[in-house]
């Protein structure tokens, strides 16, 4: 894709700018240039240049105490995201019901984005020990039940690229292919501690009217509660949720 | 700030990527590469390169019909924007009351971002003919009552740069300085049709405990309803809102 030196440099700057923005989250609501430099390992001059550009475009903001915070220009993106990804009430209810029927695990919907999966909706579990992910954050496709379900809808080439992204050596690709094949055959997947130690998940595909996999719906929680017995008990509710969410046809349309 | 050829190219790519994203809004919820090429005047290869980068980072998404839509990665920025810019309930109520006391004009809060002003909150008017702006969108600082109020808190150098950005010739700077001086002296400003024909606004400064201008609060509506008499009638409510919003101290803190 980079089309020579100029294209490569431009793309790299865009990626770096987004990486800088990604360093702001609920626990890091403000940052200094020094912190951004330390966190990225980029030269200070590069960070200053990107921060200035992001500031001029409203994505960062210098607060009165001199620290950088998310800028008001992000509000425009928030509106876009809301318009494009807001779940219809029936789908929200579906996630709530799935969480409730699992005894209070967190339920969520993931979509594939390149070699990543992104959580686009979540109903937080009611258990004191619950698993919460960040909405819109990229997670690897090669790890976790919902990743395997999403890969079941991918080409062999995409599966290869997802396996390569894991950087776990050549055996990993066949192991991953086996997991994905099983997910495709049984229409669900389960995973234990693949992305995060102690966290388990089950997931099932959401499909479009042509049967293509457009998203995954799943439950996540501590591995201690995802015993074989409990997972088997989760499956009927998971399957019902996947069928209902497929019927609602709210993902991937674009008007 | 561009630090030579490499820096300039990188910054340009970031700005272009953000410009592409800005082409998506409530009336353009999906776009083709062709439409993006036409709208920006950029070479197709550049658009494809930037779109691919934005897609890989979750900011754009190819829907099943092949058109580009805002990506799920924006949901993460939505959360950030919400955390950073959500108005406290008292401020929301303040905007609602101001709108109501003006007979139903739209009330809003603007902050300065470089040479732009951004609307960070809005209470839509109740009149059938009402003026609505996009939250988070950049508008020029040199035009409009809230721009003049925000410029009253700026240095002479910033005022100069804002005037240059208007590209209206050398006389414009002294005319703008006069408008800004008046806004500073009387603590409010009014404008008619400066940014958009037929639209008028009044605004007043929101200040921090040290008296520095951190934002502007204003009313906007059709020029036909912003007669001298009506504007005079709006001022007491506007002044009360500005005082109350300043007391709430919710802007520019950063934790």
Coordinates of C-alpha atoms in Angstrom, one line a residue:
Chain A
X1 CA 0.0 0.0 0.0
X2 CA 2.6 2.6 0.8
X3 CA 3.4 4.0 -2.7
X4 CA 7.0 5.0 -2.2
X5 CA 8.7 7.2 0.3
X6 CA 6.2 10.0 0.3
X7 CA 3.2 7.8 0.7
X8 CA 4.9 5.8 3.4
X9 CA 5.8 8.8 5.4
X10 CA 2.3 10.3 5.2
X11 CA 0.6 7.0 6.3
X12 CA 3.1 6.7 9.1
X13 CA 2.2 10.2 10.4
X14 CA -1.5 9.4 10.3
X15 CA -0.9 6.2 12.3
X16 CA 1.3 8.0 14.8
X17 CA -1.2 10.7 15.2
X18 CA -3.9 8.2 16.0
X19 CA -1.6 6.3 18.4
X20 CA -1.1 9.6 20.3
X21 CA -4.8 10.0 20.6
X22 CA -5.2 6.4 21.7
X23 CA -3.0 7.2 24.7
X24 CA -5.9 9.2 26.2
X25 CA -8.5 7.1 28.0
X26 CA -10.6 7.0 31.1
X27 CA -7.6 6.6 33.4
X28 CA -5.4 9.0 31.4
X29 CA -7.7 12.0 30.8
X30 CA -4.8 14.4 30.4
X31 CA -1.2 14.0 29.3
X32 CA 2.0 16.1 29.0
X33 CA 4.1 16.1 25.9
X34 CA 6.8 14.4 28.0
X35 CA 4.4 11.6 28.8
X36 CA 3.4 11.2 25.2
X37 CA 7.1 11.1 24.2
X38 CA 7.9 8.5 26.9
X39 CA 4.8 6.3 26.0
X40 CA 5.5 6.3 22.2
X41 CA 9.3 6.4 22.1
X42 CA 9.0 9.0 19.4
X43 CA 11.4 12.0 19.2
X44 CA 10.0 15.0 21.1
X45 CA 10.0 17.1 17.8
X46 CA 7.8 14.5 16.2
X47 CA 5.4 14.4 19.1
X48 CA 5.2 18.3 19.2
X49 CA 4.6 18.4 15.5
X50 CA 1.7 15.9 15.7
X51 CA 0.2 17.4 18.8
X52 CA 0.2 20.8 17.2
X53 CA -1.6 19.4 14.2
X54 CA -4.1 17.5 16.3
X55 CA -4.6 20.7 18.4
X56 CA -5.2 22.9 15.4
X57 CA -7.9 20.4 14.3
X58 CA -9.6 20.3 17.6
X59 CA -8.7 16.7 18.5
X60 CA -6.4 17.8 21.4
X61 CA -6.8 20.7 23.7
X62 CA -4.4 22.4 26.1
X63 CA -6.1 22.8 29.4
X64 CA -5.5 25.9 31.6
X65 CA -2.9 23.9 33.7
X66 CA -0.9 23.2 30.5
X67 CA -1.8 19.5 30.1
X68 CA -3.2 18.1 26.9
X69 CA -6.7 16.7 27.0
X70 CA -9.1 15.3 24.4
X71 CA -10.3 18.2 22.2
X72 CA -13.8 19.4 21.5
X73 CA -13.4 18.4 17.8
X74 CA -13.9 14.8 19.0
X75 CA -17.5 15.7 19.7
X76 CA -18.1 15.8 16.0
X77 CA -16.7 12.2 15.7
X78 CA -18.8 11.2 18.6
X79 CA -21.9 12.3 16.7
X80 CA -20.8 10.4 13.6
X81 CA -20.1 7.3 15.7
X82 CA -23.4 7.6 17.4
X83 CA -25.3 7.9 14.1
X84 CA -23.5 5.0 12.5
X85 CA -23.3 2.5 15.4
X86 CA -26.1 3.2 17.8
X87 CA -27.9 -0.1 18.4
X88 CA -31.6 -0.2 17.9
X89 CA -33.5 -0.7 21.2
X90 CA -34.4 -4.3 20.3
X91 CA -30.6 -5.1 20.0
X92 CA -29.9 -3.4 23.3
X93 CA -32.6 -5.4 25.0
X94 CA -31.2 -8.6 23.4
X95 CA -27.8 -7.9 25.0
X96 CA -29.4 -7.2 28.3
X97 CA -31.4 -10.4 28.2
X98 CA -28.3 -12.5 27.2
X99 CA -26.4 -11.0 30.2
X100 CA -29.2 -11.7 32.5
X101 CA -29.7 -15.3 31.2
X102 CA -26.0 -16.0 31.8
X103 CA -26.3 -15.1 35.4
X104 CA -24.8 -11.7 35.0
X105 CA -21.8 -12.1 32.7
X106 CA -21.0 -9.2 30.3
X107 CA -22.5 -9.5 26.8
X108 CA -21.2 -7.7 23.8
X109 CA -21.1 -7.4 20.0
X110 CA -17.8 -7.4 18.0
X111 CA -17.2 -6.5 14.4
X112 CA -14.1 -7.2 12.3
X113 CA -12.0 -4.3 11.1
X114 CA -9.0 -5.5 9.1
X115 CA -7.0 -7.8 11.4
X116 CA -8.7 -6.5 14.5
X117 CA -12.1 -6.9 16.2
X118 CA -13.8 -4.0 17.8
X119 CA -16.5 -4.1 20.5
X120 CA -19.3 -1.9 19.3
X121 CA -21.8 -2.6 22.1
X122 CA -21.7 -4.0 25.6
X123 CA -24.0 -4.8 28.4
X124 CA -21.9 -4.8 31.5
X125 CA -22.4 -7.8 33.8
X126 CA -23.9 -7.5 37.2
X127 CA -21.4 -9.7 39.0
X128 CA -18.9 -8.0 41.3
X129 CA -16.1 -9.6 39.3
X130 CA -17.0 -8.7 35.8
X131 CA -15.2 -8.3 32.5
X132 CA -15.4 -4.9 30.9
X133 CA -13.8 -3.9 27.5
X134 CA -13.5 -0.5 25.9
X135 CA -16.1 0.3 23.2
X136 CA -14.4 0.9 19.9
X137 CA -10.9 -0.3 20.9
X138 CA -9.1 -2.6 18.5
X139 CA -8.3 -6.1 19.8
X140 CA -6.5 -8.9 17.8
X141 CA -8.6 -11.2 15.6
X142 CA -6.5 -14.2 16.3
X143 CA -7.3 -14.3 20.1
X144 CA -10.6 -15.0 21.8
X145 CA -13.9 -16.7 20.9
X146 CA -15.3 -13.7 19.1
X147 CA -12.2 -13.4 17.0
X148 CA -12.5 -17.1 15.9
X149 CA -16.1 -16.6 15.1
X150 CA -15.3 -13.6 12.9
X151 CA -12.4 -15.4 11.2
X152 CA -14.8 -18.2 10.3
X153 CA -16.3 -15.7 7.8
X154 CA -12.9 -14.8 6.3
X155 CA -10.9 -16.0 3.3
X156 CA -7.9 -18.3 3.7
X157 CA -5.7 -15.3 2.9
X158 CA -7.2 -13.2 5.7
X159 CA -6.8 -16.1 8.1
X160 CA -3.2 -16.3 7.1
X161 CA -2.6 -12.6 7.7
X162 CA -4.4 -12.8 11.1
X163 CA -2.1 -15.7 12.1
X164 CA 1.0 -13.8 11.0
X165 CA -0.1 -10.8 13.0
X166 CA 0.1 -13.0 16.1
X167 CA 3.8 -13.5 15.5
X168 CA 3.7 -16.9 17.2
X169 CA 5.5 -18.9 14.6
X170 CA 4.4 -21.2 11.8
X171 CA 2.6 -23.8 13.9
X172 CA 0.2 -21.2 15.2
X173 CA -1.5 -20.8 11.8
X174 CA -2.6 -24.4 11.6
X175 CA -3.7 -24.3 15.3
X176 CA -5.7 -21.2 14.6
X177 CA -7.2 -22.7 11.4
X178 CA -8.4 -25.7 13.5
X179 CA -10.0 -23.4 16.0
X180 CA -11.7 -21.4 13.3
X181 CA -12.9 -24.5 11.5
X182 CA -14.5 -25.8 14.7
X183 CA -16.2 -22.4 15.3
X184 CA -17.6 -22.6 11.8
X185 CA -18.8 -26.2 12.2
X186 CA -20.5 -25.8 15.6
X187 CA -21.6 -22.1 15.1
X188 CA -20.0 -21.0 18.3
X189 CA -16.6 -20.8 19.9
X190 CA -15.1 -20.7 23.4
X191 CA -11.8 -19.3 24.6
X192 CA -9.9 -19.2 27.9
X193 CA -7.2 -16.7 28.7
X194 CA -6.1 -16.2 25.1
X195 CA -5.9 -12.4 25.1
X196 CA -6.0 -11.8 28.9
X197 CA -5.1 -14.3 31.5
X198 CA -8.0 -15.4 33.6
X199 CA -10.7 -14.2 31.1
X200 CA -12.9 -16.5 29.1
X201 CA -15.5 -16.0 26.5
X202 CA -18.1 -17.7 24.3
X203 CA -19.3 -16.2 21.0
X204 CA -21.6 -16.9 18.1
X205 CA -22.0 -15.4 14.7
X206 CA -24.4 -12.6 13.6
X207 CA -25.1 -13.1 9.9
X208 CA -26.7 -11.1 7.1
X209 CA -29.6 -12.4 5.0
X210 CA -27.1 -14.1 2.7
X211 CA -25.6 -16.0 5.6
X212 CA -22.4 -13.9 5.7
X213 CA -20.9 -13.3 9.1
X214 CA -21.1 -9.6 9.9
X215 CA -20.4 -9.6 13.6
X216 CA -20.1 -11.8 16.7
X217 CA -22.1 -11.7 19.9
X218 CA -20.6 -13.1 23.0
X219 CA -20.3 -13.4 26.8
X220 CA -17.1 -12.6 28.7
X221 CA -16.1 -13.2 32.3
X222 CA -13.6 -14.8 34.7
X223 CA -12.4 -18.3 33.6
X224 CA -13.4 -19.6 37.0
X225 CA -17.1 -19.1 36.0
X226 CA -16.7 -20.4 32.4
X227 CA -16.5 -24.2 33.3
X228 CA -17.6 -26.6 30.6
X229 CA -20.9 -27.1 32.4
X230 CA -21.6 -23.3 32.6
X231 CA -20.6 -22.8 29.0
X232 CA -23.0 -25.5 27.9
X233 CA -25.7 -23.7 29.9
X234 CA -24.9 -20.4 28.3
X235 CA -25.3 -21.8 24.7
X236 CA -29.0 -21.8 24.2
X237 CA -29.3 -18.1 25.3
X238 CA -26.3 -17.2 23.1
X239 CA -27.8 -19.0 20.1
X240 CA -31.2 -17.2 20.6
X241 CA -29.4 -13.8 20.9
X242 CA -27.4 -14.5 17.7
X243 CA -30.5 -15.5 15.7
X244 CA -32.4 -12.4 17.0
X245 CA -29.6 -10.0 16.3
X246 CA -29.2 -11.5 12.8
X247 CA -32.9 -10.9 12.2
X248 CA -32.6 -7.2 13.2
X249 CA -30.1 -6.6 10.4
X250 CA -28.6 -3.4 11.9
X251 CA -25.0 -4.0 11.1
X252 CA -23.0 -3.3 7.9
X253 CA -25.8 -1.7 5.9
X254 CA -24.7 1.8 5.2
X255 CA -27.3 4.1 3.7
Chain B
X1 CA 6.3 24.0 13.0
X2 CA 6.8 21.8 9.9
X3 CA 10.4 20.7 10.4
X4 CA 11.5 20.3 6.8
X5 CA 10.2 18.2 3.9
X6 CA 9.5 15.1 6.0
X7 CA 7.6 16.9 8.7
X8 CA 5.6 18.9 6.3
X9 CA 4.5 15.8 4.3
X10 CA 3.5 14.0 7.5
X11 CA 1.5 16.9 8.9
X12 CA -0.2 17.3 5.5
X13 CA -1.3 13.6 5.5
X14 CA -2.7 13.9 9.0
X15 CA -4.7 17.0 8.0
X16 CA -5.9 15.3 4.8
X17 CA -7.0 12.2 6.7
X18 CA -9.0 14.4 9.0
X19 CA -10.5 16.3 6.1
X20 CA -11.7 13.0 4.6
X21 CA -13.4 12.0 7.9
X22 CA -15.0 15.5 8.0
X23 CA -16.8 14.7 4.8
X24 CA -19.0 12.3 6.7
X25 CA -22.0 13.9 8.5
X26 CA -25.6 13.5 9.1
X27 CA -26.5 14.1 5.5
X28 CA -23.6 12.1 4.1
X29 CA -23.6 8.9 6.2
X30 CA -21.8 7.0 3.5
X31 CA -19.4 7.9 0.7
X32 CA -17.7 6.2 -2.2
X33 CA -13.9 6.7 -2.9
X34 CA -15.1 8.6 -6.1
X35 CA -17.1 11.0 -4.0
X36 CA -14.2 11.6 -1.6
X37 CA -11.9 12.2 -4.6
X38 CA -14.3 14.7 -6.1
X39 CA -15.0 16.5 -2.8
X40 CA -11.3 16.9 -1.9
X41 CA -9.7 17.3 -5.3
X42 CA -7.0 14.9 -4.2
X43 CA -5.6 12.2 -6.5
X44 CA -7.4 8.9 -6.3
X45 CA -4.2 7.1 -5.2
X46 CA -3.9 9.5 -2.2
X47 CA -7.5 9.1 -1.2
X48 CA -7.2 5.3 -1.4
X49 CA -4.0 5.3 0.6
X50 CA -5.6 7.5 3.4
X51 CA -8.9 5.6 3.3
X52 CA -7.0 2.3 3.7
X53 CA -5.1 3.7 6.7
X54 CA -8.3 5.0 8.3
X55 CA -10.0 1.7 7.7
X56 CA -7.2 -0.3 9.3
X57 CA -7.5 1.9 12.3
X58 CA -11.2 1.5 12.6
X59 CA -12.2 5.1 11.7
X60 CA -13.8 4.1 8.4
X61 CA -15.7 0.9 7.5
X62 CA -16.7 -0.6 4.2
X63 CA -20.4 -1.5 4.5
X64 CA -21.7 -4.6 2.7
X65 CA -22.9 -2.5 -0.2
X66 CA -19.3 -1.4 -0.8
X67 CA -19.7 2.2 0.4
X68 CA -17.5 3.8 3.2
X69 CA -19.2 4.7 6.5
X70 CA -17.8 6.0 9.8
X71 CA -16.0 3.1 11.5
X72 CA -16.6 1.5 14.9
X73 CA -13.2 2.8 16.1
X74 CA -14.9 6.2 16.4
X75 CA -16.8 4.8 19.3
X76 CA -13.6 5.0 21.3
X77 CA -13.2 8.7 20.5
X78 CA -16.9 9.2 21.3
X79 CA -16.3 7.9 24.8
X80 CA -13.2 10.2 25.2
X81 CA -15.2 13.2 24.0
X82 CA -18.0 12.4 26.2
X83 CA -15.8 12.1 29.3
X84 CA -13.9 15.3 28.5
X85 CA -16.8 17.6 27.3
X86 CA -20.0 16.4 28.9
X87 CA -21.7 19.4 30.5
X88 CA -22.7 19.1 34.1
X89 CA -26.5 19.1 34.6
X90 CA -26.5 22.7 35.9
X91 CA -24.8 23.9 32.7
X92 CA -27.3 22.0 30.6
X93 CA -30.1 23.6 32.5
X94 CA -28.5 27.0 32.1
X95 CA -28.5 26.6 28.3
X96 CA -32.1 25.5 28.4
X97 CA -33.2 28.4 30.5
X98 CA -31.3 30.9 28.2
X99 CA -33.0 29.5 25.2
X100 CA -36.4 29.7 26.9
X101 CA -35.9 33.2 28.1
X102 CA -35.0 34.3 24.6
X103 CA -38.3 33.1 23.3
X104 CA -36.9 29.9 21.8
X105 CA -33.6 30.8 20.0
X106 CA -30.8 28.2 20.1
X107 CA -28.3 28.6 22.9
X108 CA -24.8 27.3 22.8
X109 CA -21.3 27.3 24.2
X110 CA -18.2 27.8 22.1
X111 CA -14.5 27.3 22.9
X112 CA -11.5 28.5 21.1
X113 CA -9.2 26.0 19.3
X114 CA -6.3 27.7 17.6
X115 CA -7.9 30.0 15.0
X116 CA -11.3 28.3 15.2
X117 CA -14.2 28.2 17.5
X118 CA -16.0 24.9 18.2
X119 CA -19.5 24.5 19.6
X120 CA -19.2 22.1 22.5
X121 CA -22.9 22.3 23.7
X122 CA -26.2 23.4 22.2
X123 CA -29.8 23.6 23.3
X124 CA -31.8 23.7 20.1
X125 CA -34.4 26.5 19.9
X126 CA -38.1 25.7 19.8
X127 CA -38.9 28.1 16.9
X128 CA -39.8 26.4 13.6
X129 CA -37.1 28.5 11.9
X130 CA -34.2 27.8 14.2
X131 CA -30.4 27.9 13.8
X132 CA -28.6 24.7 14.5
X133 CA -24.8 24.1 14.3
X134 CA -22.8 20.9 14.4
X135 CA -21.3 20.0 17.8
X136 CA -17.5 19.8 17.5
X137 CA -17.2 21.4 14.1
X138 CA -14.6 24.1 13.6
X139 CA -15.8 27.6 12.6
X140 CA -13.7 30.7 12.0
X141 CA -12.8 32.8 15.0
X142 CA -12.9 36.0 13.0
X143 CA -16.7 35.7 12.2
X144 CA -19.6 35.9 14.5
X145 CA -20.4 37.2 18.0
X146 CA -18.9 34.3 19.9
X147 CA -15.7 34.5 17.8
X148 CA -15.3 38.2 18.8
X149 CA -15.9 37.4 22.4
X150 CA -13.3 34.6 22.3
X151 CA -10.8 36.9 20.5
X152 CA -11.2 39.4 23.3
X153 CA -9.3 37.0 25.5
X154 CA -6.5 36.6 22.9
X155 CA -3.1 38.3 22.4
X156 CA -2.6 40.9 19.7
X157 CA -0.6 38.3 17.8
X158 CA -3.4 35.8 17.9
X159 CA -5.9 38.5 16.7
X160 CA -3.5 39.3 13.8
X161 CA -3.4 35.6 12.8
X162 CA -7.2 35.3 13.1
X163 CA -7.6 38.4 10.9
X164 CA -5.1 37.0 8.3
X165 CA -7.0 33.7 8.3
X166 CA -10.0 35.6 7.0
X167 CA -8.0 36.6 3.9
X168 CA -10.0 39.8 3.6
X169 CA -7.2 42.3 3.1
X170 CA -5.3 44.6 5.4
X171 CA -8.3 46.8 6.4
X172 CA -10.1 43.8 7.9
X173 CA -7.7 43.5 10.7
X174 CA -8.4 47.0 12.1
X175 CA -12.1 46.5 11.6
X176 CA -11.9 43.2 13.5
X177 CA -9.8 44.7 16.3
X178 CA -12.5 47.4 16.7
X179 CA -15.2 44.7 17.0
X180 CA -13.2 42.8 19.5
X181 CA -12.4 45.9 21.6
X182 CA -16.1 46.7 21.7
X183 CA -16.9 43.1 22.8
X184 CA -14.2 43.4 25.6
X185 CA -15.5 46.8 26.7
X186 CA -19.2 45.9 26.9
X187 CA -18.7 42.2 27.8
X188 CA -20.9 41.0 24.9
X189 CA -21.0 41.1 21.1
X190 CA -23.7 40.9 18.4
X191 CA -23.2 39.8 14.8
X192 CA -25.4 39.7 11.7
X193 CA -24.8 37.5 8.7
X194 CA -21.0 37.3 9.2
X195 CA -20.5 33.6 8.7
X196 CA -23.8 32.7 7.2
X197 CA -26.2 35.1 5.5
X198 CA -29.4 35.7 7.4
X199 CA -28.1 34.3 10.7
X200 CA -27.4 36.5 13.7
X201 CA -25.9 35.9 17.2
X202 CA -25.2 37.5 20.5
X203 CA -22.6 36.1 22.9
X204 CA -20.9 36.8 26.2
X205 CA -17.7 35.5 27.8
X206 CA -17.4 32.6 30.2
X207 CA -14.4 33.2 32.4
X208 CA -12.2 31.3 34.9
X209 CA -11.7 32.4 38.5
X210 CA -8.7 34.6 37.3
X211 CA -11.0 36.4 34.8
X212 CA -9.5 34.7 31.7
X213 CA -12.0 34.0 28.9
X214 CA -12.3 30.3 28.5
X215 CA -15.5 30.0 26.4
X216 CA -18.4 32.0 25.0
X217 CA -22.1 31.5 25.6
X218 CA -24.5 32.8 23.0
X219 CA -27.8 32.8 21.2
X220 CA -28.2 32.3 17.5
X221 CA -31.2 32.6 15.2
X222 CA -32.5 34.3 12.0
X223 CA -31.5 38.0 11.6
X224 CA -35.2 38.9 11.3
X225 CA -35.7 38.1 14.9
X226 CA -32.4 39.7 16.1
X227 CA -33.6 43.4 15.9
X228 CA -31.8 45.9 18.2
X229 CA -34.9 45.8 20.5
X230 CA -34.9 42.0 20.7
X231 CA -31.1 41.9 21.3
X232 CA -31.4 44.4 24.1
X233 CA -34.1 42.2 25.6
X234 CA -31.9 39.1 25.3
X235 CA -28.9 40.7 27.2
X236 CA -30.0 40.3 30.8
X237 CA -30.6 36.5 30.4
X238 CA -27.4 36.2 28.5
X239 CA -25.4 37.9 31.2
X240 CA -27.0 35.8 33.9
X241 CA -26.1 32.6 31.9
X242 CA -22.5 33.8 31.4
X243 CA -22.1 34.5 35.1
X244 CA -23.6 31.2 36.2
X245 CA -21.6 29.2 33.6
X246 CA -18.4 30.9 34.8
X247 CA -19.2 30.0 38.4
X248 CA -19.7 26.3 37.4
X249 CA -16.0 26.2 36.3
X250 CA -16.4 23.2 34.1
X251 CA -14.3 24.2 31.1
X252 CA -10.6 24.0 30.6
X253 CA -9.7 22.2 33.8
X254 CA -8.1 18.9 32.7
X255 CA -7.4 16.5 35.5

